[in-house]
């Protein structure tokens, strides 16, 4: 049977590409011999060996990364937001790339003068960092997801940056050009991947937080919804400085979420990742650090049944590593949105409370 459709070509090849995943459970890992099959969890020693192999494969998948440059951190202006100060800041991540962000500093933290917990709060698709601090509405006119603002009100120092192509980092495009895919294309021309560049920028955001005099670098977490959830899962898997993570509206299985039409974009993919690791594998790279996943029962693009299946597999990984109490799944009645009901107590448990008042 002949086919002319690239989308149908993708759907036909997707199951075969992902049939050996997740690597940490099915085996063989990306490097090594032998397979256990049947989604069985191997013993702890074998599991750690597979996780190390997945980590090497994941790191390779990022491709070339920029050279480090001095951050040259600068505060552009400030606003009093009641319980905290919102600084509009900028810092450099490459010779030809700077990141605008909001740094939210609770007044209680400043009065105490003591280092405490901090959170990197990553926006999803939409207006960028303005949404998560409450300066803009949500994507497509929906209600905003205010987790950066809510975290600051709970006493956390919060950094909320713009990803490439969003907010202050958005280039003008004609209406028929999707900015994520366009940026992916010209990044690829230079041998880079847009998601890897975003992760590089976010790791430099961790540099900013960890260097702040009011931040305890051992108590830094990360949260994000949708594309922000993508970044939270990937960065937490890559950078161990993320001590606790909340991934909202993302954790799933490639076979399911990638088969939803128009779901994936150039800012959320790495070349060949569907053949290399799945969401469960990235979660395994986070273990034994605490991870909470939020899934809405009405989320049409990251279906809840696939999220439940992935989390059940990941729970067996966490249990085998002796850290079952550090993994939580908040399934709530709602759609593709931030929930927060269990996220804030979770962060307080693992990072400690913020300083308010």
mmCIF file of C-alpha atoms in Angstrom:
data_model
loop_
_atom_site.group_PDB
_atom_site.id
_atom_site.type_symbol
_atom_site.label_atom_id
_atom_site.label_comp_id
_atom_site.label_asym_id
_atom_site.label_seq_id
_atom_site.Cartn_x
_atom_site.Cartn_y
_atom_site.Cartn_z
ATOM 1 C CA UNK A 1 0.000 0.000 0.000
ATOM 2 C CA UNK A 2 1.494 3.320 -1.051
ATOM 3 C CA UNK A 3 1.506 6.359 1.174
ATOM 4 C CA UNK A 4 2.111 10.020 0.358
ATOM 5 C CA UNK A 5 1.678 11.465 3.874
ATOM 6 C CA UNK A 6 4.747 12.278 6.038
ATOM 7 C CA UNK A 7 2.508 12.173 9.130
ATOM 8 C CA UNK A 8 1.262 8.682 8.318
ATOM 9 C CA UNK A 9 4.873 7.644 7.660
ATOM 10 C CA UNK A 10 5.724 8.846 11.160
ATOM 11 C CA UNK A 11 2.777 7.045 12.776
ATOM 12 C CA UNK A 12 3.691 3.828 10.961
ATOM 13 C CA UNK A 13 7.326 3.949 12.108
ATOM 14 C CA UNK A 14 6.753 5.219 15.665
ATOM 15 C CA UNK A 15 5.814 1.870 17.283
ATOM 16 C CA UNK A 16 8.833 0.085 15.834
ATOM 17 C CA UNK A 17 11.158 2.910 16.863
ATOM 18 C CA UNK A 18 9.962 2.853 20.465
ATOM 19 C CA UNK A 19 9.346 -0.882 20.858
ATOM 20 C CA UNK A 20 12.485 -1.417 22.963
ATOM 21 C CA UNK A 21 11.684 1.375 25.409
ATOM 22 C CA UNK A 22 11.994 2.185 28.260
ATOM 23 C CA UNK A 23 15.618 1.053 28.164
ATOM 24 C CA UNK A 24 16.116 0.958 31.937
ATOM 25 C CA UNK A 25 13.387 -1.684 32.237
ATOM 26 C CA UNK A 26 13.326 -3.665 29.005
ATOM 27 C CA UNK A 27 17.017 -3.798 28.174
ATOM 28 C CA UNK A 28 19.358 -3.956 26.585
ATOM 29 C CA UNK A 29 20.498 -0.501 27.597
ATOM 30 C CA UNK A 30 21.912 1.753 24.857
ATOM 31 C CA UNK A 31 25.339 0.220 25.528
ATOM 32 C CA UNK A 32 25.545 -3.420 26.595
ATOM 33 C CA UNK A 33 24.279 -6.902 25.933
ATOM 34 C CA UNK A 34 21.354 -8.965 27.134
ATOM 35 C CA UNK A 35 17.734 -8.133 27.744
ATOM 36 C CA UNK A 36 15.424 -8.879 30.625
ATOM 37 C CA UNK A 37 12.215 -8.148 28.710
ATOM 38 C CA UNK A 38 8.694 -7.792 30.005
ATOM 39 C CA UNK A 39 9.243 -4.497 31.788
ATOM 40 C CA UNK A 40 10.865 -6.398 34.648
ATOM 41 C CA UNK A 41 12.955 -4.335 37.036
ATOM 42 C CA UNK A 42 16.461 -5.801 37.338
ATOM 43 C CA UNK A 43 18.316 -5.894 40.621
ATOM 44 C CA UNK A 44 19.656 -2.593 41.944
ATOM 45 C CA UNK A 45 23.200 -3.119 40.621
ATOM 46 C CA UNK A 46 22.017 -3.937 37.099
ATOM 47 C CA UNK A 47 19.499 -1.103 37.221
ATOM 48 C CA UNK A 48 22.198 1.413 38.136
ATOM 49 C CA UNK A 49 24.348 0.095 35.286
ATOM 50 C CA UNK A 50 21.495 0.627 32.831
ATOM 51 C CA UNK A 51 20.826 4.096 34.208
ATOM 52 C CA UNK A 52 24.484 5.021 33.665
ATOM 53 C CA UNK A 53 24.235 3.773 30.076
ATOM 54 C CA UNK A 54 21.067 5.791 29.473
ATOM 55 C CA UNK A 55 22.759 8.854 30.976
ATOM 56 C CA UNK A 56 25.646 8.502 28.517
ATOM 57 C CA UNK A 57 23.228 8.103 25.608
ATOM 58 C CA UNK A 58 21.157 11.071 26.757
ATOM 59 C CA UNK A 59 24.234 13.271 27.113
ATOM 60 C CA UNK A 60 25.380 12.308 23.615
ATOM 61 C CA UNK A 61 21.945 13.132 22.235
ATOM 62 C CA UNK A 62 22.363 16.760 23.305
ATOM 63 C CA UNK A 63 25.092 17.163 20.704
ATOM 64 C CA UNK A 64 27.566 20.054 20.785
ATOM 65 C CA UNK A 65 26.959 22.686 23.433
ATOM 66 C CA UNK A 66 28.131 26.301 23.628
ATOM 67 C CA UNK A 67 31.248 27.420 25.451
ATOM 68 C CA UNK A 68 30.805 28.973 28.885
ATOM 69 C CA UNK A 69 31.009 32.728 29.113
ATOM 70 C CA UNK A 70 30.799 35.070 32.125
ATOM 71 C CA UNK A 71 27.175 35.547 33.178
ATOM 72 C CA UNK A 72 27.445 39.348 33.472
ATOM 73 C CA UNK A 73 24.288 39.307 35.583
ATOM 74 C CA UNK A 74 22.460 42.655 35.588
ATOM 75 C CA UNK A 75 19.275 44.003 37.182
ATOM 76 C CA UNK A 76 17.398 46.162 34.663
ATOM 77 C CA UNK A 77 14.531 47.345 36.895
ATOM 78 C CA UNK A 78 12.537 46.287 39.944
ATOM 79 C CA UNK A 79 8.934 46.287 41.180
ATOM 80 C CA UNK A 80 7.471 45.734 44.637
ATOM 81 C CA UNK A 81 4.859 42.952 44.446
ATOM 82 C CA UNK A 82 3.657 43.017 48.036
ATOM 83 C CA UNK A 83 5.343 40.012 49.626
ATOM 84 C CA UNK A 84 8.312 39.983 47.266
ATOM 85 C CA UNK A 85 10.395 42.123 44.898
ATOM 86 C CA UNK A 86 10.359 41.312 41.186
ATOM 87 C CA UNK A 87 13.670 42.120 39.514
ATOM 88 C CA UNK A 88 13.826 42.204 35.713
ATOM 89 C CA UNK A 89 17.277 40.722 35.076
ATOM 90 C CA UNK A 90 19.503 39.594 32.222
ATOM 91 C CA UNK A 91 22.536 37.310 32.015
ATOM 92 C CA UNK A 92 24.694 35.896 29.221
ATOM 93 C CA UNK A 93 24.816 32.226 28.249
ATOM 94 C CA UNK A 94 26.815 32.509 25.009
ATOM 95 C CA UNK A 95 28.890 35.191 23.317
ATOM 96 C CA UNK A 96 25.882 36.031 21.149
ATOM 97 C CA UNK A 97 23.023 35.080 23.478
ATOM 98 C CA UNK A 98 21.548 36.671 26.590
ATOM 99 C CA UNK A 99 18.599 35.549 28.709
ATOM 100 C CA UNK A 100 16.010 37.942 30.158
ATOM 101 C CA UNK A 101 14.301 36.688 33.305
ATOM 102 C CA UNK A 102 12.425 37.689 36.424
ATOM 103 C CA UNK A 103 14.112 37.128 39.756
ATOM 104 C CA UNK A 104 11.561 37.088 42.579
ATOM 105 C CA UNK A 105 13.028 37.752 46.028
ATOM 106 C CA UNK A 106 10.671 37.507 49.039
ATOM 107 C CA UNK A 107 10.912 40.390 51.493
ATOM 108 C CA UNK A 108 11.022 37.898 54.356
ATOM 109 C CA UNK A 109 14.129 36.282 52.893
ATOM 110 C CA UNK A 110 15.837 39.639 52.569
ATOM 111 C CA UNK A 111 14.985 40.575 56.141
ATOM 112 C CA UNK A 112 16.303 37.275 57.459
ATOM 113 C CA UNK A 113 19.514 37.546 55.442
ATOM 114 C CA UNK A 114 19.837 33.760 55.544
ATOM 115 C CA UNK A 115 20.258 31.512 52.483
ATOM 116 C CA UNK A 116 17.255 29.307 51.807
ATOM 117 C CA UNK A 117 15.490 27.323 49.081
ATOM 118 C CA UNK A 118 15.014 28.523 45.514
ATOM 119 C CA UNK A 119 13.124 27.338 42.445
ATOM 120 C CA UNK A 120 13.728 27.652 38.715
ATOM 121 C CA UNK A 121 10.207 28.170 37.317
ATOM 122 C CA UNK A 122 9.886 27.437 33.610
ATOM 123 C CA UNK A 123 6.994 28.675 31.481
ATOM 124 C CA UNK A 124 5.297 26.623 28.770
ATOM 125 C CA UNK A 125 4.020 27.690 25.365
ATOM 126 C CA UNK A 126 2.401 31.097 25.457
ATOM 127 C CA UNK A 127 3.615 34.579 26.346
ATOM 128 C CA UNK A 128 6.719 33.406 28.204
ATOM 129 C CA UNK A 129 7.909 34.381 31.655
ATOM 130 C CA UNK A 130 5.244 37.101 32.006
ATOM 131 C CA UNK A 131 2.557 34.428 32.420
ATOM 132 C CA UNK A 132 4.101 32.575 35.368
ATOM 133 C CA UNK A 133 4.664 35.799 37.329
ATOM 134 C CA UNK A 134 1.151 37.114 36.632
ATOM 135 C CA UNK A 135 1.866 39.840 34.071
ATOM 136 C CA UNK A 136 0.097 38.126 31.154
ATOM 137 C CA UNK A 137 -2.722 35.708 30.451
ATOM 138 C CA UNK A 138 -2.270 32.094 29.509
ATOM 139 C CA UNK A 139 -1.727 30.509 26.114
ATOM 140 C CA UNK A 140 -4.524 31.249 23.610
ATOM 141 C CA UNK A 141 -6.269 33.556 26.067
ATOM 142 C CA UNK A 142 -6.684 30.957 28.821
ATOM 143 C CA UNK A 143 -6.126 31.630 32.529
ATOM 144 C CA UNK A 144 -2.485 32.101 33.511
ATOM 145 C CA UNK A 145 -0.459 29.449 35.326
ATOM 146 C CA UNK A 146 1.005 31.519 38.164
ATOM 147 C CA UNK A 147 3.436 29.112 39.761
ATOM 148 C CA UNK A 148 6.405 31.518 39.874
ATOM 149 C CA UNK A 149 4.277 34.130 41.646
ATOM 150 C CA UNK A 150 2.788 31.543 44.018
ATOM 151 C CA UNK A 151 6.208 30.156 44.911
ATOM 152 C CA UNK A 152 7.547 33.634 45.683
ATOM 153 C CA UNK A 153 4.540 34.293 47.897
ATOM 154 C CA UNK A 154 5.448 31.119 49.771
ATOM 155 C CA UNK A 155 8.905 32.518 50.454
ATOM 156 C CA UNK A 156 11.042 30.942 47.732
ATOM 157 C CA UNK A 157 13.569 32.857 45.668
ATOM 158 C CA UNK A 158 12.384 32.195 42.108
ATOM 159 C CA UNK A 159 14.053 32.625 38.717
ATOM 160 C CA UNK A 160 11.640 32.671 35.748
ATOM 161 C CA UNK A 161 13.507 32.998 32.409
ATOM 162 C CA UNK A 162 12.269 33.266 28.840
ATOM 163 C CA UNK A 163 13.099 30.289 26.644
ATOM 164 C CA UNK A 164 14.415 30.913 23.146
ATOM 165 C CA UNK A 165 11.614 32.163 20.841
ATOM 166 C CA UNK A 166 9.380 33.271 23.765
ATOM 167 C CA UNK A 167 8.690 36.557 25.519
ATOM 168 C CA UNK A 168 11.516 39.020 25.028
ATOM 169 C CA UNK A 169 13.405 36.387 23.030
ATOM 170 C CA UNK A 170 10.733 36.046 20.333
ATOM 171 C CA UNK A 171 11.662 37.009 16.775
ATOM 172 C CA UNK A 172 9.007 38.288 14.419
ATOM 173 C CA UNK A 173 7.625 35.570 12.168
ATOM 174 C CA UNK A 174 4.861 35.658 9.569
ATOM 175 C CA UNK A 175 1.674 34.005 10.874
ATOM 176 C CA UNK A 176 2.227 30.799 8.893
ATOM 177 C CA UNK A 177 5.666 30.172 10.479
ATOM 178 C CA UNK A 178 5.804 28.449 13.878
ATOM 179 C CA UNK A 179 8.662 30.016 15.821
ATOM 180 C CA UNK A 180 9.791 26.819 17.594
ATOM 181 C CA UNK A 181 10.125 24.929 14.326
ATOM 182 C CA UNK A 182 11.822 27.845 12.587
ATOM 183 C CA UNK A 183 14.366 28.199 15.402
ATOM 184 C CA UNK A 184 14.933 24.431 15.357
ATOM 185 C CA UNK A 185 15.745 24.655 11.648
ATOM 186 C CA UNK A 186 18.346 27.400 11.864
ATOM 187 C CA UNK A 187 19.884 25.876 15.008
ATOM 188 C CA UNK A 188 20.250 22.618 13.079
ATOM 189 C CA UNK A 189 22.019 24.464 10.267
ATOM 190 C CA UNK A 190 24.749 25.268 12.792
ATOM 191 C CA UNK A 191 24.848 21.732 14.200
ATOM 192 C CA UNK A 192 22.832 22.498 17.333
ATOM 193 C CA UNK A 193 19.439 21.427 18.690
ATOM 194 C CA UNK A 194 16.991 23.959 20.086
ATOM 195 C CA UNK A 195 16.054 21.901 23.148
ATOM 196 C CA UNK A 196 19.717 21.370 24.013
ATOM 197 C CA UNK A 197 20.348 25.117 23.722
ATOM 198 C CA UNK A 198 17.378 25.812 26.001
ATOM 199 C CA UNK A 199 18.767 23.315 28.512
ATOM 200 C CA UNK A 200 22.142 25.043 28.320
ATOM 201 C CA UNK A 201 20.474 28.383 29.073
ATOM 202 C CA UNK A 202 18.543 26.850 31.974
ATOM 203 C CA UNK A 203 21.699 25.345 33.442
ATOM 204 C CA UNK A 204 23.165 28.852 33.417
ATOM 205 C CA UNK A 205 19.997 29.936 35.224
ATOM 206 C CA UNK A 206 20.927 27.428 37.921
ATOM 207 C CA UNK A 207 24.329 29.148 38.032
ATOM 208 C CA UNK A 208 22.528 32.425 38.739
ATOM 209 C CA UNK A 209 20.431 30.940 41.526
ATOM 210 C CA UNK A 210 23.252 28.977 43.128
ATOM 211 C CA UNK A 211 25.445 32.088 43.248
ATOM 212 C CA UNK A 212 22.771 34.250 44.888
ATOM 213 C CA UNK A 213 23.656 35.178 48.494
ATOM 214 C CA UNK A 214 20.122 34.368 49.679
ATOM 215 C CA UNK A 215 20.034 30.908 48.060
ATOM 216 C CA UNK A 216 21.259 27.639 49.566
ATOM 217 C CA UNK A 217 22.655 25.862 46.492
ATOM 218 C CA UNK A 218 21.817 22.496 48.096
ATOM 219 C CA UNK A 219 18.088 23.384 48.123
ATOM 220 C CA UNK A 220 17.268 24.350 44.522
ATOM 221 C CA UNK A 221 14.260 22.876 42.741
ATOM 222 C CA UNK A 222 12.581 23.244 39.361
ATOM 223 C CA UNK A 223 8.967 23.326 38.177
ATOM 224 C CA UNK A 224 7.260 23.710 34.813
ATOM 225 C CA UNK A 225 4.098 23.035 32.830
ATOM 226 C CA UNK A 226 3.912 21.618 29.301
ATOM 227 C CA UNK A 227 7.047 22.777 27.471
ATOM 228 C CA UNK A 228 8.180 23.916 30.901
ATOM 229 C CA UNK A 229 7.537 20.336 31.998
ATOM 230 C CA UNK A 230 9.677 19.108 29.115
ATOM 231 C CA UNK A 231 12.499 21.359 30.253
ATOM 232 C CA UNK A 232 12.053 20.371 33.903
ATOM 233 C CA UNK A 233 12.206 16.646 33.153
ATOM 234 C CA UNK A 234 15.188 16.962 30.804
ATOM 235 C CA UNK A 235 17.198 19.425 32.903
ATOM 236 C CA UNK A 236 16.590 17.503 36.127
ATOM 237 C CA UNK A 237 17.797 14.349 34.363
ATOM 238 C CA UNK A 238 20.917 16.174 33.159
ATOM 239 C CA UNK A 239 21.857 18.514 36.027
ATOM 240 C CA UNK A 240 21.961 17.075 39.535
ATOM 241 C CA UNK A 241 21.805 20.544 41.072
ATOM 242 C CA UNK A 242 18.022 20.264 40.680
ATOM 243 C CA UNK A 243 17.299 18.701 44.053
ATOM 244 C CA UNK A 244 13.517 18.314 43.619
ATOM 245 C CA UNK A 245 11.384 18.599 40.490
ATOM 246 C CA UNK A 246 7.703 19.100 39.657
ATOM 247 C CA UNK A 247 6.801 18.151 36.067
ATOM 248 C CA UNK A 248 3.270 19.214 35.112
ATOM 249 C CA UNK A 249 1.377 18.159 31.993
ATOM 250 C CA UNK A 250 4.166 16.227 30.317
ATOM 251 C CA UNK A 251 5.320 12.809 31.605
ATOM 252 C CA UNK A 252 3.935 10.178 29.211
ATOM 253 C CA UNK A 253 5.168 7.718 26.555
ATOM 254 C CA UNK A 254 6.481 8.658 23.117
ATOM 255 C CA UNK A 255 4.152 6.107 21.465
ATOM 256 C CA UNK A 256 1.159 7.998 22.863
ATOM 257 C CA UNK A 257 1.968 11.701 23.203
ATOM 258 C CA UNK A 258 4.033 11.933 19.999
ATOM 259 C CA UNK A 259 1.147 10.388 18.072
ATOM 260 C CA UNK A 260 -1.155 13.278 19.047
ATOM 261 C CA UNK A 261 -1.365 15.560 16.017
ATOM 262 C CA UNK A 262 0.543 18.864 16.264
ATOM 263 C CA UNK A 263 1.690 18.056 19.805
ATOM 264 C CA UNK A 264 5.470 18.016 19.371
ATOM 265 C CA UNK A 265 7.492 20.999 18.184
ATOM 266 C CA UNK A 266 11.074 21.969 17.461
ATOM 267 C CA UNK A 267 11.689 23.096 21.034
ATOM 268 C CA UNK A 268 10.826 19.687 22.514
ATOM 269 C CA UNK A 269 12.821 17.141 20.525
ATOM 270 C CA UNK A 270 16.341 15.794 20.241
ATOM 271 C CA UNK A 271 17.437 13.846 17.171
ATOM 272 C CA UNK A 272 16.768 10.127 17.609
ATOM 273 C CA UNK A 273 15.432 10.401 21.151
ATOM 274 C CA UNK A 274 12.463 8.167 20.306
ATOM 275 C CA UNK A 275 14.917 5.322 19.701
ATOM 276 C CA UNK A 276 17.134 6.100 22.690
ATOM 277 C CA UNK A 277 15.114 6.858 25.827
ATOM 278 C CA UNK A 278 11.548 7.419 26.954
ATOM 279 C CA UNK A 279 10.062 9.537 29.735
ATOM 280 C CA UNK A 280 10.550 6.689 32.210
ATOM 281 C CA UNK A 281 14.261 6.660 31.419
ATOM 282 C CA UNK A 282 14.582 10.386 32.045
ATOM 283 C CA UNK A 283 12.740 9.932 35.325
ATOM 284 C CA UNK A 284 15.184 7.170 36.238
ATOM 285 C CA UNK A 285 18.057 9.623 35.688
ATOM 286 C CA UNK A 286 16.456 11.894 38.296
ATOM 287 C CA UNK A 287 16.229 9.135 40.924
ATOM 288 C CA UNK A 288 16.884 9.098 43.831
ATOM 289 C CA UNK A 289 16.074 12.825 43.861
ATOM 290 C CA UNK A 290 12.418 13.687 44.564
ATOM 291 C CA UNK A 291 10.064 13.984 41.588
ATOM 292 C CA UNK A 292 6.362 14.886 41.506
ATOM 293 C CA UNK A 293 4.360 14.598 38.285
ATOM 294 C CA UNK A 294 1.017 16.331 37.689
ATOM 295 C CA UNK A 295 -1.445 14.838 35.174
ATOM 296 C CA UNK A 296 -4.889 16.210 34.355
ATOM 297 C CA UNK A 297 -7.616 13.675 33.627
ATOM 298 C CA UNK A 298 -8.754 15.848 30.717
ATOM 299 C CA UNK A 299 -5.312 16.518 29.223
ATOM 300 C CA UNK A 300 -5.796 15.803 25.517
ATOM 301 C CA UNK A 301 -2.145 16.049 24.472
ATOM 302 C CA UNK A 302 -0.507 14.067 27.284
ATOM 303 C CA UNK A 303 -3.211 11.462 27.997
ATOM 304 C CA UNK A 304 -3.630 10.447 31.618
ATOM 305 C CA UNK A 305 -3.727 6.681 31.021
ATOM 306 C CA UNK A 306 -0.290 6.774 29.391
ATOM 307 C CA UNK A 307 0.923 8.999 32.230
ATOM 308 C CA UNK A 308 -0.332 6.471 34.775
ATOM 309 C CA UNK A 309 1.421 3.633 32.927
ATOM 310 C CA UNK A 310 4.703 5.535 32.770
ATOM 311 C CA UNK A 311 4.515 6.481 36.432
ATOM 312 C CA UNK A 312 3.743 2.896 37.454
ATOM 313 C CA UNK A 313 6.919 1.787 35.678
ATOM 314 C CA UNK A 314 8.933 4.623 37.175
ATOM 315 C CA UNK A 315 7.610 3.796 40.650
ATOM 316 C CA UNK A 316 9.196 0.347 40.336
ATOM 317 C CA UNK A 317 12.517 1.964 39.451
ATOM 318 C CA UNK A 318 12.339 4.257 42.489
ATOM 319 C CA UNK A 319 11.348 1.300 44.703
ATOM 320 C CA UNK A 320 14.254 -0.814 43.423
ATOM 321 C CA UNK A 321 16.629 2.037 44.261
ATOM 322 C CA UNK A 322 15.207 2.321 47.778
ATOM 323 C CA UNK A 323 13.599 5.752 47.336
ATOM 324 C CA UNK A 324 9.918 4.966 46.682
ATOM 325 C CA UNK A 325 8.789 7.792 48.981
ATOM 326 C CA UNK A 326 10.454 10.369 46.725
ATOM 327 C CA UNK A 327 8.143 9.839 43.739
ATOM 328 C CA UNK A 328 4.576 11.189 43.619
ATOM 329 C CA UNK A 329 1.871 11.317 40.959
ATOM 330 C CA UNK A 330 -0.852 13.944 41.340
ATOM 331 C CA UNK A 331 -3.733 12.967 39.043
ATOM 332 C CA UNK A 332 -6.313 15.748 39.212
ATOM 333 C CA UNK A 333 -9.628 16.578 37.596
ATOM 334 C CA UNK A 334 -8.726 19.089 34.910
ATOM 335 C CA UNK A 335 -6.953 19.647 31.645
ATOM 336 C CA UNK A 336 -3.518 20.705 30.480
ATOM 337 C CA UNK A 337 -2.815 23.080 33.360
ATOM 338 C CA UNK A 338 -0.785 23.598 36.518
ATOM 339 C CA UNK A 339 -2.471 22.145 39.599
ATOM 340 C CA UNK A 340 -0.141 22.850 42.536
ATOM 341 C CA UNK A 341 -2.211 21.240 45.280
ATOM 342 C CA UNK A 342 0.418 18.618 46.114
ATOM 343 C CA UNK A 343 3.336 20.406 44.452
ATOM 344 C CA UNK A 344 3.791 23.097 47.095
ATOM 345 C CA UNK A 345 3.790 20.703 50.093
ATOM 346 C CA UNK A 346 6.112 18.433 48.085
ATOM 347 C CA UNK A 347 8.639 21.233 47.543
ATOM 348 C CA UNK A 348 8.416 22.285 51.171
ATOM 349 C CA UNK A 349 9.086 18.708 52.245
ATOM 350 C CA UNK A 350 12.181 18.258 50.103
ATOM 351 C CA UNK A 351 13.618 21.784 49.843
ATOM 352 C CA UNK A 352 12.362 23.195 53.125
ATOM 353 C CA UNK A 353 9.935 26.062 53.673
ATOM 354 C CA UNK A 354 10.466 29.505 52.257
ATOM 355 C CA UNK A 355 10.755 32.596 54.440
ATOM 356 C CA UNK A 356 7.601 34.693 54.526
ATOM 357 C CA UNK A 357 6.387 37.627 56.606
#
